[in-house]
Amino acid sequence: MDFFLYLFSIQVIFALSPVQHFSDIEYSGRFPMLNKLHIENFTVFRKADLEFSSGLNVIIGDNGSGKSHLLKLGYAILKTLESFGDKFPAREIAERGLAGNLVDIFRPETLGRLASRVQGSSGSSVSAIWNQKGSLKFSFSTRKTEKVDIQLTPQYVPLGSSTLFIPPKEIISVFEGFQGALEKRELAFDGTYLALAKALNPAPLKGKRPSGTARLVNELEKSLKASVLKKNNRFYFSSKSASGQFEASLVAEGHRKLGMLAYLIMNGELRNKSSLFWDEPEANLNPRLLRELAGILVELSKVMQVTVATHSLFLLRELEILQKQKKFSKVCYFGLHFSDDGVEVLSGPSSNDIGDIAALDTSLDQSERYMQLIYGEA
């Protein structure tokens, strides 16, 4: 039985029957997720249609191609829906709430700055479908500052679980006082960092963890060679090979990122039926940890929707290996490509469907040049 079965026992919103099997959950499609996005004239995208897998979604592209923008847009929509709870609010409240989250997460000077400035267009429109039946369409002009315009009558379906965004930089090394500083001062951090700080606030779930949870945490701690704990509002790593505890700031950043993931699982913020968005998970991880991260992403995607943005060839190849080994099947790859008409999106269930990505091709070219230099041309 897969060790990620632990996620069933720590869920907060939905209760599963004890006789329900892991595979039933993996393919049932019943947990909250983003199904489709249609965007027009949004940041670098003139027009794009994205259909997401219920499991793992991998967004790949060069720097500046809009990977983080797609990630943040999906997160902003789901985070807004999560805040609505069981009932769609009055239209004006919904319009201001969605605009506020977009500005908070993207940090433009005004909402209208998110609309592409292309000839013949004066605004942006976004359509989203979630949980199969929920639908929402909104637009805003380049002059909008405080609210979007929700078009038609939304078909509202409560999201029902948590939405979590992990930005490229970890924050457990600066956690003490970080949330207060973000809330009280004008700091150059987007809203994903404050939301993450709040998610790290709760203590680990009380009581003896189920064996599945213990196995997952053990896997992460095995990679880290340490356990993660928080005391007096500071994070520490307790080494398994040396005595004593080390402040998070004294630990390598790549280890801090995995430690942060472990703690979010331990305190239940990352749980069954969550929606996880992770921007550049590969940052500051060595190849050994990247290989283990690929396995973690795959297992998480079996019980929640996971969307990552990356330009790492190594991580992509590790995911492809696991896919070919039939370790998972629910996956969609998105390739972002510069064109004369903005950034275009190619997608499919295989990395072969997304076209040539310059960042990936450059890594392959380097390997070929190195092999030719060392061993000569074949």
Tab-separated table of C-alpha atoms in Angstrom:
chain	number	residue	atom	x	y	z
A	1	MET	CA	0.000	0.000	0.000
A	2	ASP	CA	1.420	3.419	-0.939
A	3	PHE	CA	2.772	5.375	2.028
A	4	PHE	CA	0.829	8.506	0.976
A	5	LEU	CA	-2.340	6.847	2.258
A	6	TYR	CA	-1.686	8.963	5.339
A	7	LEU	CA	-3.316	11.915	3.660
A	8	PHE	CA	-6.730	10.297	3.984
A	9	SER	CA	-6.547	10.291	7.764
A	10	ILE	CA	-5.534	13.939	8.229
A	11	GLN	CA	-8.092	15.577	5.959
A	12	VAL	CA	-10.232	18.187	7.639
A	13	ILE	CA	-13.034	18.923	5.221
A	14	PHE	CA	-13.945	15.599	3.674
A	15	ALA	CA	-14.238	12.310	5.553
A	16	LEU	CA	-13.475	9.130	3.656
A	17	SER	CA	-14.853	5.721	4.376
A	18	PRO	CA	-12.261	3.438	6.010
A	19	VAL	CA	-12.976	0.774	3.409
A	20	GLN	CA	-12.231	3.113	0.496
A	21	HIS	CA	-9.021	2.174	-1.300
A	22	PHE	CA	-6.240	4.449	-2.482
A	23	SER	CA	-6.849	3.692	-6.156
A	24	ASP	CA	-10.509	4.658	-5.794
A	25	ILE	CA	-9.445	8.134	-4.726
A	26	GLU	CA	-6.745	8.495	-7.331
A	27	TYR	CA	-9.105	8.054	-10.259
A	28	SER	CA	-12.429	9.206	-8.837
A	29	GLY	CA	-11.858	12.852	-9.809
A	30	ARG	CA	-13.975	13.920	-6.837
A	31	PHE	CA	-11.479	16.149	-5.101
A	32	PRO	CA	-11.497	19.915	-5.748
A	33	MET	CA	-9.446	21.039	-8.699
A	34	LEU	CA	-9.050	23.502	-11.529
A	35	ASN	CA	-10.237	21.938	-14.777
A	36	LYS	CA	-9.875	24.608	-17.462
A	37	LEU	CA	-8.597	28.132	-18.013
A	38	HIS	CA	-9.275	30.300	-21.035
A	39	ILE	CA	-7.390	33.601	-21.043
A	40	GLU	CA	-7.268	36.481	-23.488
A	41	ASN	CA	-4.867	39.419	-23.341
A	42	PHE	CA	-3.582	38.539	-19.878
A	43	THR	CA	0.033	39.641	-19.219
A	44	VAL	CA	2.202	37.931	-21.889
A	45	PHE	CA	-0.616	35.758	-23.254
A	46	ARG	CA	-2.705	36.972	-26.190
A	47	LYS	CA	-4.900	33.875	-26.092
A	48	ALA	CA	-4.479	30.519	-24.383
A	49	ASP	CA	-6.575	27.506	-23.461
A	50	LEU	CA	-5.403	25.172	-20.718
A	51	GLU	CA	-7.029	21.915	-19.670
A	52	PHE	CA	-5.529	20.582	-16.457
A	53	SER	CA	-5.015	17.042	-15.264
A	54	SER	CA	-6.656	16.079	-11.995
A	55	GLY	CA	-3.237	14.834	-10.873
A	56	LEU	CA	0.104	16.408	-11.828
A	57	ASN	CA	0.518	19.436	-14.105
A	58	VAL	CA	3.967	20.569	-15.252
A	59	ILE	CA	4.413	24.016	-16.801
A	60	ILE	CA	7.708	24.387	-18.690
A	61	GLY	CA	9.189	27.403	-20.434
A	62	ASP	CA	12.037	29.861	-20.673
A	63	ASN	CA	12.501	32.792	-18.329
A	64	GLY	CA	9.860	35.452	-18.991
A	65	SER	CA	7.490	33.095	-20.791
A	66	GLY	CA	4.775	33.369	-18.128
A	67	LYS	CA	5.165	30.158	-16.120
A	68	SER	CA	4.676	31.919	-12.806
A	69	HIS	CA	1.822	33.990	-14.251
A	70	LEU	CA	-0.204	30.891	-15.099
A	71	LEU	CA	0.563	29.409	-11.706
A	72	LYS	CA	-0.474	32.580	-9.882
A	73	LEU	CA	-3.626	33.056	-11.953
A	74	GLY	CA	-4.857	29.551	-11.162
A	75	TYR	CA	-3.993	30.029	-7.508
A	76	ALA	CA	-5.691	33.453	-7.318
A	77	ILE	CA	-8.919	32.036	-8.706
A	78	LEU	CA	-9.012	28.998	-6.414
A	79	LYS	CA	-7.934	31.042	-3.384
A	80	THR	CA	-10.791	33.466	-4.042
A	81	LEU	CA	-13.267	30.627	-4.416
A	82	GLU	CA	-11.989	29.114	-1.164
A	83	SER	CA	-12.680	32.429	0.603
A	84	PHE	CA	-16.281	32.422	-0.667
A	85	GLY	CA	-17.076	29.278	1.304
A	86	ASP	CA	-20.386	27.523	0.710
A	87	LYS	CA	-22.202	30.404	-0.989
A	88	PHE	CA	-21.297	32.794	-3.775
A	89	PRO	CA	-21.341	36.332	-2.340
A	90	ALA	CA	-23.001	39.430	-3.772
A	91	ARG	CA	-21.574	40.230	-7.197
A	92	GLU	CA	-19.871	43.449	-6.051
A	93	ILE	CA	-18.152	41.636	-3.177
A	94	ALA	CA	-16.994	38.845	-5.496
A	95	GLU	CA	-15.676	41.321	-8.072
A	96	ARG	CA	-13.695	43.275	-5.500
A	97	GLY	CA	-12.453	40.129	-3.791
A	98	LEU	CA	-11.119	38.612	-6.996
A	99	ALA	CA	-9.487	41.883	-8.068
A	100	GLY	CA	-7.919	42.284	-4.634
A	101	ASN	CA	-6.390	38.804	-4.765
A	102	LEU	CA	-5.019	39.356	-8.274
A	103	VAL	CA	-3.340	42.593	-7.231
A	104	ASP	CA	-2.077	41.053	-3.982
A	105	ILE	CA	-0.575	38.015	-5.712
A	106	PHE	CA	0.814	39.676	-8.875
A	107	ARG	CA	1.661	43.063	-7.305
A	108	PRO	CA	1.039	45.287	-10.345
A	109	GLU	CA	0.666	49.016	-9.772
A	110	THR	CA	-3.029	48.664	-10.665
A	111	LEU	CA	-5.288	45.812	-11.731
A	112	GLY	CA	-5.376	47.088	-15.306
A	113	ARG	CA	-1.626	46.558	-15.638
A	114	LEU	CA	-2.309	42.827	-15.874
A	115	ALA	CA	-4.111	43.336	-19.193
A	116	SER	CA	-1.931	42.966	-22.281
A	117	ARG	CA	-1.394	46.187	-24.152
A	118	VAL	CA	-1.886	44.949	-27.692
A	119	GLN	CA	-3.281	46.797	-30.665
A	120	GLY	CA	-7.064	46.548	-30.918
A	121	SER	CA	-7.516	45.425	-27.313
A	122	SER	CA	-8.284	47.437	-24.197
A	123	GLY	CA	-8.749	44.680	-21.652
A	124	SER	CA	-8.371	41.100	-20.492
A	125	SER	CA	-10.821	38.254	-19.972
A	126	VAL	CA	-10.494	34.997	-18.038
A	127	SER	CA	-12.797	31.970	-17.897
A	128	ALA	CA	-12.356	29.185	-15.368
A	129	ILE	CA	-13.998	25.817	-14.765
A	130	TRP	CA	-13.419	23.945	-11.509
A	131	ASN	CA	-14.814	20.797	-9.922
A	132	GLN	CA	-16.289	19.908	-13.333
A	133	LYS	CA	-19.428	22.028	-12.855
A	134	GLY	CA	-18.250	25.332	-11.396
A	135	SER	CA	-17.720	28.131	-13.909
A	136	LEU	CA	-16.768	31.792	-13.751
A	137	LYS	CA	-15.921	34.389	-16.387
A	138	PHE	CA	-14.558	37.825	-15.620
A	139	SER	CA	-12.854	40.677	-17.424
A	140	PHE	CA	-11.172	43.967	-16.704
A	141	SER	CA	-9.899	46.871	-18.772
A	142	THR	CA	-6.523	48.564	-18.679
A	143	ARG	CA	-8.167	51.360	-16.667
A	144	LYS	CA	-9.625	49.139	-13.951
A	145	THR	CA	-8.224	49.559	-10.460
A	146	GLU	CA	-10.571	48.090	-7.832
A	147	LYS	CA	-12.730	45.336	-9.275
A	148	VAL	CA	-13.192	42.968	-12.186
A	149	ASP	CA	-16.421	42.614	-14.143
A	150	ILE	CA	-18.039	39.214	-13.657
A	151	GLN	CA	-19.872	38.298	-16.820
A	152	LEU	CA	-23.086	36.288	-16.916
A	153	THR	CA	-24.245	34.423	-13.827
A	154	PRO	CA	-21.525	32.240	-12.289
A	155	GLN	CA	-22.288	28.570	-11.787
A	156	TYR	CA	-20.926	28.255	-8.311
A	157	VAL	CA	-19.644	25.056	-6.733
A	158	PRO	CA	-17.952	25.347	-3.304
A	159	LEU	CA	-14.272	24.505	-3.544
A	160	GLY	CA	-14.340	22.523	-0.325
A	161	SER	CA	-10.657	22.303	0.586
A	162	SER	CA	-7.430	24.253	0.968
A	163	THR	CA	-5.365	25.928	-1.734
A	164	LEU	CA	-1.632	26.307	-1.157
A	165	PHE	CA	1.075	28.128	-3.130
A	166	ILE	CA	4.768	27.512	-2.491
A	167	PRO	CA	6.905	30.308	-4.012
A	168	PRO	CA	10.520	29.796	-5.149
A	169	LYS	CA	12.019	31.072	-1.877
A	170	GLU	CA	11.581	29.248	1.417
A	171	ILE	CA	10.583	31.294	4.468
A	172	ILE	CA	11.178	29.063	7.482
A	173	SER	CA	14.641	30.583	7.979
A	174	VAL	CA	13.031	34.023	8.451
A	175	PHE	CA	9.701	32.880	9.860
A	176	GLU	CA	10.031	34.600	13.232
A	177	GLY	CA	8.370	37.991	12.797
A	178	PHE	CA	7.964	37.514	9.037
A	179	GLN	CA	4.162	37.490	9.013
A	180	GLY	CA	3.972	40.555	11.232
A	181	ALA	CA	6.417	42.424	9.030
A	182	LEU	CA	4.408	41.627	5.899
A	183	GLU	CA	1.141	42.707	7.496
A	184	LYS	CA	2.444	45.961	9.013
A	185	ARG	CA	4.966	47.206	6.469
A	186	GLU	CA	5.218	47.822	2.734
A	187	LEU	CA	7.589	44.992	1.813
A	188	ALA	CA	8.329	43.758	-1.709
A	189	PHE	CA	6.768	40.313	-1.257
A	190	ASP	CA	3.691	39.162	-3.114
A	191	GLY	CA	0.683	37.723	-1.291
A	192	THR	CA	1.777	34.119	-1.729
A	193	TYR	CA	4.436	34.619	0.962
A	194	LEU	CA	1.974	35.939	3.545
A	195	ALA	CA	-0.458	33.099	2.809
A	196	LEU	CA	2.385	30.594	3.204
A	197	ALA	CA	3.442	32.164	6.509
A	198	LYS	CA	-0.114	31.774	7.780
A	199	ALA	CA	-0.148	28.139	6.648
A	200	LEU	CA	3.039	27.506	8.640
A	201	ASN	CA	1.516	28.969	11.811
A	202	PRO	CA	-0.503	25.958	13.051
A	203	ALA	CA	1.298	23.412	15.191
A	204	PRO	CA	1.568	19.788	14.033
A	205	LEU	CA	-1.614	17.781	14.401
A	206	LYS	CA	-2.020	16.351	17.889
A	207	GLY	CA	-2.048	12.698	18.742
A	208	LYS	CA	-0.199	9.790	17.289
A	209	ARG	CA	0.087	10.135	13.535
A	210	PRO	CA	-1.208	7.233	11.427
A	211	SER	CA	1.466	4.957	10.064
A	212	GLY	CA	1.041	6.434	6.594
A	213	THR	CA	1.790	9.935	7.838
A	214	ALA	CA	4.757	8.682	9.813
A	215	ARG	CA	6.152	6.908	6.743
A	216	LEU	CA	5.911	10.040	4.585
A	217	VAL	CA	7.562	12.252	7.168
A	218	ASN	CA	10.199	9.569	7.644
A	219	GLU	CA	10.934	9.622	3.907
A	220	LEU	CA	11.438	13.372	3.928
A	221	GLU	CA	13.492	13.235	7.110
A	222	LYS	CA	15.602	10.481	5.599
A	223	SER	CA	16.433	12.806	2.700
A	224	LEU	CA	17.160	15.665	5.072
A	225	LYS	CA	18.959	13.525	7.657
A	226	ALA	CA	17.031	15.615	10.171
A	227	SER	CA	13.582	16.274	11.568
A	228	VAL	CA	11.839	19.653	11.477
A	229	LEU	CA	10.290	21.337	14.500
A	230	LYS	CA	9.109	24.773	15.565
A	231	LYS	CA	9.535	26.284	19.005
A	232	ASN	CA	9.254	29.868	20.203
A	233	ASN	CA	8.092	30.729	16.696
A	234	ARG	CA	11.382	29.616	15.135
A	235	PHE	CA	12.137	26.586	12.972
A	236	TYR	CA	14.892	24.118	13.774
A	237	PHE	CA	16.375	21.005	12.200
A	238	SER	CA	17.208	18.241	14.624
A	239	SER	CA	20.043	16.245	13.103
A	240	LYS	CA	19.810	12.459	13.103
A	241	SER	CA	23.575	12.046	12.767
A	242	ALA	CA	24.757	14.695	15.224
A	243	SER	CA	23.557	15.854	18.606
A	244	GLY	CA	21.700	19.110	19.027
A	245	GLN	CA	19.437	21.280	16.932
A	246	PHE	CA	20.338	23.734	14.207
A	247	GLU	CA	18.491	26.928	13.378
A	248	ALA	CA	16.841	26.756	9.969
A	249	SER	CA	19.036	29.648	8.821
A	250	LEU	CA	22.113	27.420	9.276
A	251	VAL	CA	20.752	24.695	6.998
A	252	ALA	CA	21.110	24.622	3.202
A	253	GLU	CA	18.235	26.327	1.371
A	254	GLY	CA	17.312	23.211	-0.579
A	255	HIS	CA	16.896	21.301	2.688
A	256	ARG	CA	14.844	24.144	4.119
A	257	LYS	CA	12.404	23.851	1.209
A	258	LEU	CA	11.849	20.137	1.822
A	259	GLY	CA	11.642	20.781	5.552
A	260	MET	CA	8.931	23.351	4.908
A	261	LEU	CA	7.021	20.787	2.856
A	262	ALA	CA	7.310	18.224	5.655
A	263	TYR	CA	5.971	20.691	8.219
A	264	LEU	CA	2.997	21.658	6.028
A	265	ILE	CA	2.103	17.984	5.882
A	266	MET	CA	2.567	17.498	9.620
A	267	ASN	CA	0.293	20.415	10.511
A	268	GLY	CA	-2.414	19.365	8.041
A	269	GLU	CA	-2.255	22.428	5.777
A	270	LEU	CA	-1.177	20.161	2.940
A	271	ARG	CA	-3.650	17.319	2.950
A	272	ASN	CA	-5.899	15.112	0.899
A	273	LYS	CA	-7.957	17.141	-1.610
A	274	SER	CA	-5.774	20.245	-1.374
A	275	SER	CA	-4.760	22.159	-4.496
A	276	LEU	CA	-0.995	22.696	-4.524
A	277	PHE	CA	0.815	25.220	-6.732
A	278	TRP	CA	4.630	25.155	-6.542
A	279	ASP	CA	6.850	27.633	-8.380
A	280	GLU	CA	10.312	26.299	-9.274
A	281	PRO	CA	10.440	23.435	-6.765
A	282	GLU	CA	13.848	22.497	-8.147
A	283	ALA	CA	15.550	25.716	-6.970
A	284	ASN	CA	18.614	24.983	-4.800
A	285	LEU	CA	18.069	21.214	-4.775
A	286	ASN	CA	20.903	18.921	-5.807
A	287	PRO	CA	20.231	16.057	-8.264
A	288	ARG	CA	19.798	13.492	-5.469
A	289	LEU	CA	17.133	15.567	-3.764
A	290	LEU	CA	15.554	16.408	-7.129
A	291	ARG	CA	15.105	12.723	-7.839
A	292	GLU	CA	13.389	12.253	-4.498
A	293	LEU	CA	11.316	15.398	-5.065
A	294	ALA	CA	9.986	13.943	-8.316
A	295	GLY	CA	8.710	10.912	-6.414
A	296	ILE	CA	7.110	13.146	-3.784
A	297	LEU	CA	5.308	15.209	-6.422
A	298	VAL	CA	3.993	12.062	-8.066
A	299	GLU	CA	2.653	10.641	-4.820
A	300	LEU	CA	1.068	13.949	-3.805
A	301	SER	CA	-0.655	14.146	-7.185
A	302	LYS	CA	-2.509	10.923	-6.479
A	303	VAL	CA	-4.590	12.533	-3.742
A	304	MET	CA	-4.574	16.210	-4.731
A	305	GLN	CA	-4.078	18.363	-7.804
A	306	VAL	CA	-0.447	19.496	-8.082
A	307	THR	CA	0.716	22.170	-10.524
A	308	VAL	CA	4.396	23.075	-10.792
A	309	ALA	CA	6.340	25.546	-12.935
A	310	THR	CA	9.894	24.596	-13.845
A	311	HIS	CA	12.679	24.912	-16.382
A	312	SER	CA	14.676	21.989	-14.999
A	313	LEU	CA	15.500	19.281	-17.523
A	314	PHE	CA	16.595	16.989	-14.692
A	315	LEU	CA	13.243	17.220	-12.892
A	316	LEU	CA	11.361	16.763	-16.149
A	317	ARG	CA	13.348	13.633	-16.996
A	318	GLU	CA	12.783	12.157	-13.527
A	319	LEU	CA	9.040	12.666	-13.914
A	320	GLU	CA	9.146	11.069	-17.370
A	321	ILE	CA	10.993	8.053	-15.971
A	322	LEU	CA	8.350	7.570	-13.278
A	323	GLN	CA	5.625	7.965	-15.880
A	324	LYS	CA	7.171	5.344	-18.141
A	325	GLN	CA	7.501	3.054	-15.123
A	326	LYS	CA	3.727	3.471	-14.717
A	327	LYS	CA	4.126	4.984	-11.250
A	328	PHE	CA	1.383	7.470	-12.189
A	329	SER	CA	-0.842	8.290	-15.153
A	330	LYS	CA	-2.718	11.510	-14.404
A	331	VAL	CA	-0.401	14.162	-15.857
A	332	CYS	CA	-0.415	17.054	-18.298
A	333	TYR	CA	2.610	18.953	-19.606
A	334	PHE	CA	2.408	22.571	-20.793
A	335	GLY	CA	5.103	24.125	-22.986
A	336	LEU	CA	5.283	27.913	-23.270
A	337	HIS	CA	6.690	29.396	-26.477
A	338	PHE	CA	7.454	32.952	-27.518
A	339	SER	CA	5.829	34.089	-30.753
A	340	ASP	CA	5.101	37.332	-32.601
A	341	ASP	CA	1.621	37.232	-31.072
A	342	GLY	CA	2.573	36.745	-27.440
A	343	VAL	CA	3.299	33.471	-25.677
A	344	GLU	CA	1.644	30.336	-27.054
A	345	VAL	CA	0.843	27.215	-25.031
A	346	LEU	CA	1.206	23.628	-26.241
A	347	SER	CA	0.033	20.813	-23.979
A	348	GLY	CA	-0.462	17.083	-23.774
A	349	PRO	CA	-0.011	13.940	-21.644
A	350	SER	CA	3.621	13.583	-22.766
A	351	SER	CA	6.556	15.979	-22.832
A	352	ASN	CA	6.779	15.156	-26.540
A	353	ASP	CA	3.557	17.133	-27.003
A	354	ILE	CA	4.885	20.501	-25.861
A	355	GLY	CA	7.383	21.366	-28.598
A	356	ASP	CA	11.025	22.345	-28.191
A	357	ILE	CA	11.829	24.419	-25.118
A	358	ALA	CA	15.017	26.460	-25.550
A	359	ALA	CA	16.069	26.101	-21.899
A	360	LEU	CA	15.794	22.311	-22.120
A	361	ASP	CA	17.488	22.154	-25.521
A	362	THR	CA	20.419	24.165	-24.171
A	363	SER	CA	20.949	21.627	-21.375
A	364	LEU	CA	20.865	18.766	-23.870
A	365	ASP	CA	23.246	20.609	-26.178
A	366	GLN	CA	25.720	21.095	-23.340
A	367	SER	CA	25.718	17.357	-22.600
A	368	GLU	CA	26.324	16.560	-26.252
A	369	ARG	CA	29.158	19.109	-26.525
A	370	TYR	CA	30.771	17.683	-23.378
A	371	MET	CA	30.559	14.093	-24.635
A	372	GLN	CA	32.035	15.093	-27.992
A	373	LEU	CA	34.869	16.936	-26.270
A	374	ILE	CA	35.733	14.017	-23.990
A	375	TYR	CA	35.093	11.058	-26.286
A	376	GLY	CA	35.115	12.601	-29.742
A	377	GLU	CA	32.351	12.457	-32.288
A	378	ALA	CA	30.593	9.108	-32.648
